Amino acid sequence: MANNALTGVGSGAAQGVQLTSKNKNEQIGKDEFLKLLVTQLKNQDPEAPMDSKEFAVQLAQFTQVEKLISIDDKLSAQNTAASLGSMAGYLGQQVVLNSSDVAVKSGQGGQLQIDLARNAGEVTVQFMNSKGAVVGEKKFGALEAGKQIVSLSDVGVPDGSYAVKVTATNAMGGGTFNPTAATAGIVSGFVPGATPTLLVGGREVGLSEIREVALANPVG
C-alpha cells in the first residue's frame, strides 16, 4: 500500500525498516527492500560477512512490518465490505433528498415529497427553468396534511433539470399556502468506489444527499 512503504536500508548493512510518511521518491516497498537485502547477501565480503545478529534483527523488523501491512489490508477490506453492505441496505427503499430540483426525461420527473402543514383541496407543482420562468405544471387532487409522496409522471415539459414551486389550496377554502418539497425516489442500485453513490431515479446521488427514508406510497 502507498502509505506502508518501507525505508531504512543503510550503507553496508541494512539498518532495519519502519513505517514512514516520507515523500514517495524516498520510499521503497517491502519487495524492493527484500531484493536489496538479498543482493546485499550475495555481494557481501566472504571474509567479513554480515553480522548474524544484525541480520536476524532486520528479518524480524521486516516480518513485523509485513504483518502490519497485512492487518491494514484486512481492515480496509472489512471497511469496504461494510460500506457495500450499507449501500445494499438502501436497495428498493424510497428515499428523500436534500434538494428539490427535478430531472425530467421523456415526460417522467420521478417523485417529490410535499410537506403539507394542513389538508389541501388541491396541490399544484410548477416547473421553473434556469431563468425562473414557469414552463409547465402538474396538478394533484386533495391531499391530507403531512409528508406526501407524489409521482411526477406525464410531465409536459422538455427534458432537463427544473426547480419546482408547490402551491396548495386549503381544503376548507379560504386561500392558498406554499408547502415545502424535496426530491424523492426509489433506490434501484449503487455504484461502489472511493466515493460510492446510489442510483435514484436514474441519477447518482451520494449518501450525504439523502435526508430520510420515506414510508409513504406515491400519489398520482
Short mmCIF file of C-alpha atoms in Angstrom, two decimals:
data_model
loop_
_atom_site.label_atom_id
_atom_site.label_comp_id
_atom_site.label_asym_id
_atom_site.label_seq_id
_atom_site.Cartn_x
_atom_site.Cartn_y
_atom_site.Cartn_z
CA MET A 1 0.00 0.00 0.00
CA ALA A 2 1.25 3.53 -0.73
CA ASN A 3 1.33 4.65 2.91
CA ASN A 4 3.04 1.48 4.11
CA ALA A 5 6.31 1.94 2.28
CA LEU A 6 9.48 0.62 3.88
CA THR A 7 12.63 2.67 4.37
CA GLY A 8 15.88 2.50 6.27
CA VAL A 9 18.31 0.40 4.19
CA GLY A 10 21.65 1.80 5.25
CA SER A 11 25.01 1.61 3.52
CA GLY A 12 26.98 -1.61 4.01
CA ALA A 13 24.47 -3.46 6.18
CA ALA A 14 20.75 -2.78 6.15
CA GLN A 15 19.70 -0.71 9.15
CA GLY A 16 16.12 -2.03 9.58
CA VAL A 17 12.72 -1.00 8.26
CA GLN A 18 9.98 1.25 9.55
CA LEU A 19 6.64 2.71 8.50
CA THR A 20 7.08 6.21 7.16
CA SER A 21 5.13 9.06 5.58
CA LYS A 22 8.07 10.46 3.58
CA ASN A 23 7.85 11.58 0.00
CA LYS A 24 7.27 8.71 -2.44
CA ASN A 25 10.66 9.38 -4.05
CA GLU A 26 12.30 8.48 -0.71
CA GLN A 27 10.30 5.29 -0.17
CA ILE A 28 10.77 1.66 -1.13
CA GLY A 29 8.21 -1.08 -0.85
CA LYS A 30 8.66 -4.36 1.00
CA ASP A 31 9.50 -6.22 -2.25
CA GLU A 32 12.23 -3.71 -3.11
CA PHE A 33 13.63 -3.96 0.43
CA LEU A 34 13.76 -7.75 0.21
CA LYS A 35 15.55 -7.56 -3.15
CA LEU A 36 18.10 -5.16 -1.71
CA LEU A 37 18.66 -7.46 1.26
CA VAL A 38 19.17 -10.49 -1.00
CA THR A 39 21.53 -8.52 -3.23
CA GLN A 40 23.46 -7.42 -0.18
CA LEU A 41 23.83 -11.02 0.98
CA LYS A 42 25.01 -12.15 -2.45
CA ASN A 43 27.62 -9.42 -2.69
CA GLN A 44 28.90 -9.36 0.88
CA ASP A 45 32.61 -9.82 1.53
CA PRO A 46 33.20 -13.53 2.33
CA GLU A 47 35.99 -12.51 4.69
CA ALA A 48 33.73 -10.02 6.52
CA PRO A 49 30.18 -11.37 6.31
CA MET A 50 27.17 -9.58 7.73
CA ASP A 51 26.80 -9.95 11.45
CA SER A 52 24.27 -12.73 12.15
CA LYS A 53 22.59 -10.80 14.98
CA GLU A 54 22.11 -7.73 12.80
CA PHE A 55 20.70 -9.88 10.01
CA ALA A 56 18.26 -11.54 12.42
CA VAL A 57 17.08 -8.12 13.64
CA GLN A 58 16.47 -6.97 10.06
CA LEU A 59 14.42 -10.07 9.25
CA ALA A 60 12.39 -9.64 12.44
CA GLN A 61 11.68 -6.00 11.59
CA PHE A 62 10.73 -6.90 8.05
CA THR A 63 8.37 -9.66 9.26
CA GLN A 64 6.74 -7.27 11.75
CA VAL A 65 6.10 -4.61 9.14
CA GLU A 66 4.75 -7.19 6.68
CA LYS A 67 2.27 -8.35 9.33
CA LEU A 68 1.18 -4.75 9.99
CA ILE A 69 0.58 -4.23 6.27
CA SER A 70 -1.43 -7.47 6.12
CA ILE A 71 -3.57 -6.36 9.07
CA ASP A 72 -4.14 -2.96 7.46
CA ASP A 73 -5.20 -4.64 4.19
CA LYS A 74 -7.68 -6.85 6.05
CA LEU A 75 -9.16 -3.87 7.92
CA SER A 76 -9.52 -1.97 4.64
CA ALA A 77 -11.28 -4.97 3.07
CA GLN A 78 -13.63 -5.19 6.06
CA ASN A 79 -14.43 -1.48 5.84
CA THR A 80 -15.13 -1.83 2.12
CA ALA A 81 -17.43 -4.80 2.75
CA ALA A 82 -19.25 -2.86 5.47
CA SER A 83 -19.67 0.10 3.12
CA LEU A 84 -21.09 -2.12 0.36
CA GLY A 85 -23.43 -3.73 2.89
CA SER A 86 -24.65 -0.30 3.95
CA MET A 87 -25.23 0.71 0.32
CA ALA A 88 -27.07 -2.55 -0.43
CA GLY A 89 -29.38 -1.83 2.50
CA TYR A 90 -30.87 1.09 0.54
CA LEU A 91 -31.89 -1.03 -2.45
CA GLY A 92 -35.63 -0.84 -3.06
CA GLN A 93 -36.06 1.88 -0.44
CA GLN A 94 -37.82 5.14 -1.10
CA VAL A 95 -35.52 7.99 -0.11
CA VAL A 96 -35.88 11.75 0.15
CA LEU A 97 -33.01 14.03 -0.91
CA ASN A 98 -31.83 17.39 0.37
CA SER A 99 -32.67 19.02 -2.97
CA SER A 100 -35.98 19.91 -4.61
CA ASP A 101 -34.59 20.04 -8.18
CA VAL A 102 -36.35 17.67 -10.56
CA ALA A 103 -34.77 15.95 -13.57
CA VAL A 104 -37.31 15.30 -16.32
CA LYS A 105 -36.71 12.75 -19.06
CA SER A 106 -39.32 11.60 -21.58
CA GLY A 107 -42.07 13.20 -19.52
CA GLN A 108 -41.03 11.45 -16.28
CA GLY A 109 -39.87 13.58 -13.36
CA GLY A 110 -39.52 10.96 -10.66
CA GLN A 111 -41.06 11.64 -7.28
CA LEU A 112 -41.49 14.58 -4.95
CA GLN A 113 -42.17 14.67 -1.23
CA ILE A 114 -44.55 17.50 -0.29
CA ASP A 115 -44.83 18.52 3.36
CA LEU A 116 -48.36 19.81 3.93
CA ALA A 117 -48.99 21.81 7.09
CA ARG A 118 -52.74 21.16 6.72
CA ASN A 119 -55.20 19.33 4.49
CA ALA A 120 -55.16 20.55 0.89
CA GLY A 121 -58.07 20.62 -1.53
CA GLU A 122 -55.68 20.74 -4.50
CA VAL A 123 -51.91 20.79 -4.96
CA THR A 124 -50.10 22.29 -7.96
CA VAL A 125 -46.44 21.66 -8.79
CA GLN A 126 -44.91 24.23 -11.16
CA PHE A 127 -41.68 23.62 -13.09
CA MET A 128 -39.29 26.56 -13.49
CA ASN A 129 -36.32 26.77 -15.83
CA SER A 130 -32.89 28.26 -15.06
CA LYS A 131 -34.29 31.77 -15.65
CA GLY A 132 -37.05 31.28 -13.11
CA ALA A 133 -39.81 31.15 -15.72
CA VAL A 134 -42.66 28.66 -15.24
CA VAL A 135 -42.64 26.24 -18.19
CA GLY A 136 -45.24 23.73 -17.03
CA GLU A 137 -47.20 22.34 -14.11
CA LYS A 138 -48.87 19.25 -12.76
CA LYS A 139 -51.96 19.24 -10.55
CA PHE A 140 -52.99 16.77 -7.86
CA GLY A 141 -56.28 16.40 -6.05
CA ALA A 142 -56.94 16.60 -2.33
CA LEU A 143 -54.06 15.52 -0.08
CA GLU A 144 -54.04 15.09 3.67
CA ALA A 145 -51.73 17.02 5.97
CA GLY A 146 -48.27 15.56 6.47
CA LYS A 147 -45.50 14.34 4.19
CA GLN A 148 -46.95 13.04 0.95
CA ILE A 149 -45.04 11.46 -1.94
CA VAL A 150 -46.34 12.34 -5.41
CA SER A 151 -45.27 10.89 -8.78
CA LEU A 152 -44.33 13.42 -11.45
CA SER A 153 -45.38 11.29 -14.42
CA ASP A 154 -46.56 12.56 -17.82
CA VAL A 155 -44.97 15.96 -17.25
CA GLY A 156 -45.41 18.18 -20.28
CA VAL A 157 -42.01 19.91 -20.24
CA PRO A 158 -38.83 19.30 -22.27
CA ASP A 159 -36.11 17.05 -20.87
CA GLY A 160 -33.93 18.85 -18.37
CA SER A 161 -33.49 19.93 -14.76
CA TYR A 162 -36.08 22.16 -13.12
CA ALA A 163 -36.70 23.92 -9.84
CA VAL A 164 -40.21 23.42 -8.50
CA LYS A 165 -42.74 25.58 -6.69
CA VAL A 166 -45.65 23.97 -4.87
CA THR A 167 -48.93 25.72 -4.17
CA ALA A 168 -51.83 24.21 -2.23
CA THR A 169 -55.39 25.37 -1.63
CA ASN A 170 -56.91 24.99 1.81
CA ALA A 171 -59.26 22.03 1.99
CA MET A 172 -61.78 24.15 3.94
CA GLY A 173 -61.46 27.05 1.49
CA GLY A 174 -60.07 30.48 2.16
CA GLY A 175 -56.81 30.89 0.33
CA THR A 176 -53.64 29.05 -0.55
CA PHE A 177 -50.31 28.16 1.07
CA ASN A 178 -46.90 27.03 -0.16
CA PRO A 179 -45.70 23.67 1.22
CA THR A 180 -42.03 22.73 1.16
CA ALA A 181 -40.93 19.99 -1.25
CA ALA A 182 -37.95 17.67 -1.73
CA THR A 183 -36.92 15.28 -4.47
CA ALA A 184 -37.64 11.62 -3.74
CA GLY A 185 -37.22 8.29 -5.49
CA ILE A 186 -36.63 4.55 -5.26
CA VAL A 187 -33.04 3.34 -4.91
CA SER A 188 -32.51 0.99 -7.87
CA GLY A 189 -28.80 0.32 -7.47
CA PHE A 190 -25.46 1.65 -6.26
CA VAL A 191 -22.02 2.40 -7.63
CA PRO A 192 -19.14 1.27 -5.36
CA GLY A 193 -15.81 3.07 -5.24
CA ALA A 194 -13.84 5.60 -3.23
CA THR A 195 -16.94 7.79 -3.17
CA PRO A 196 -19.89 5.37 -3.51
CA THR A 197 -23.20 6.62 -4.86
CA LEU A 198 -26.78 5.41 -5.02
CA LEU A 199 -28.91 5.29 -8.17
CA VAL A 200 -32.12 7.19 -7.50
CA GLY A 201 -34.50 7.98 -10.33
CA GLY A 202 -31.82 7.29 -12.94
CA ARG A 203 -29.18 9.56 -11.41
CA GLU A 204 -26.30 9.08 -8.98
CA VAL A 205 -26.57 10.63 -5.52
CA GLY A 206 -24.19 10.49 -2.58
CA LEU A 207 -25.19 9.24 0.86
CA SER A 208 -24.81 12.78 2.21
CA GLU A 209 -27.59 13.89 -0.16
CA ILE A 210 -30.17 11.63 1.47
CA ARG A 211 -32.36 13.33 4.04
CA GLU A 212 -34.53 10.41 5.07
CA VAL A 213 -36.03 7.09 4.06
CA ALA A 214 -39.71 7.64 3.25
CA LEU A 215 -42.55 5.26 4.08
CA ALA A 216 -45.42 6.86 2.16
CA ASN A 217 -46.80 5.35 -1.05
CA PRO A 218 -46.60 7.73 -4.02
CA VAL A 219 -49.74 9.53 -5.21
CA GLY A 220 -50.59 10.33 -8.81
#
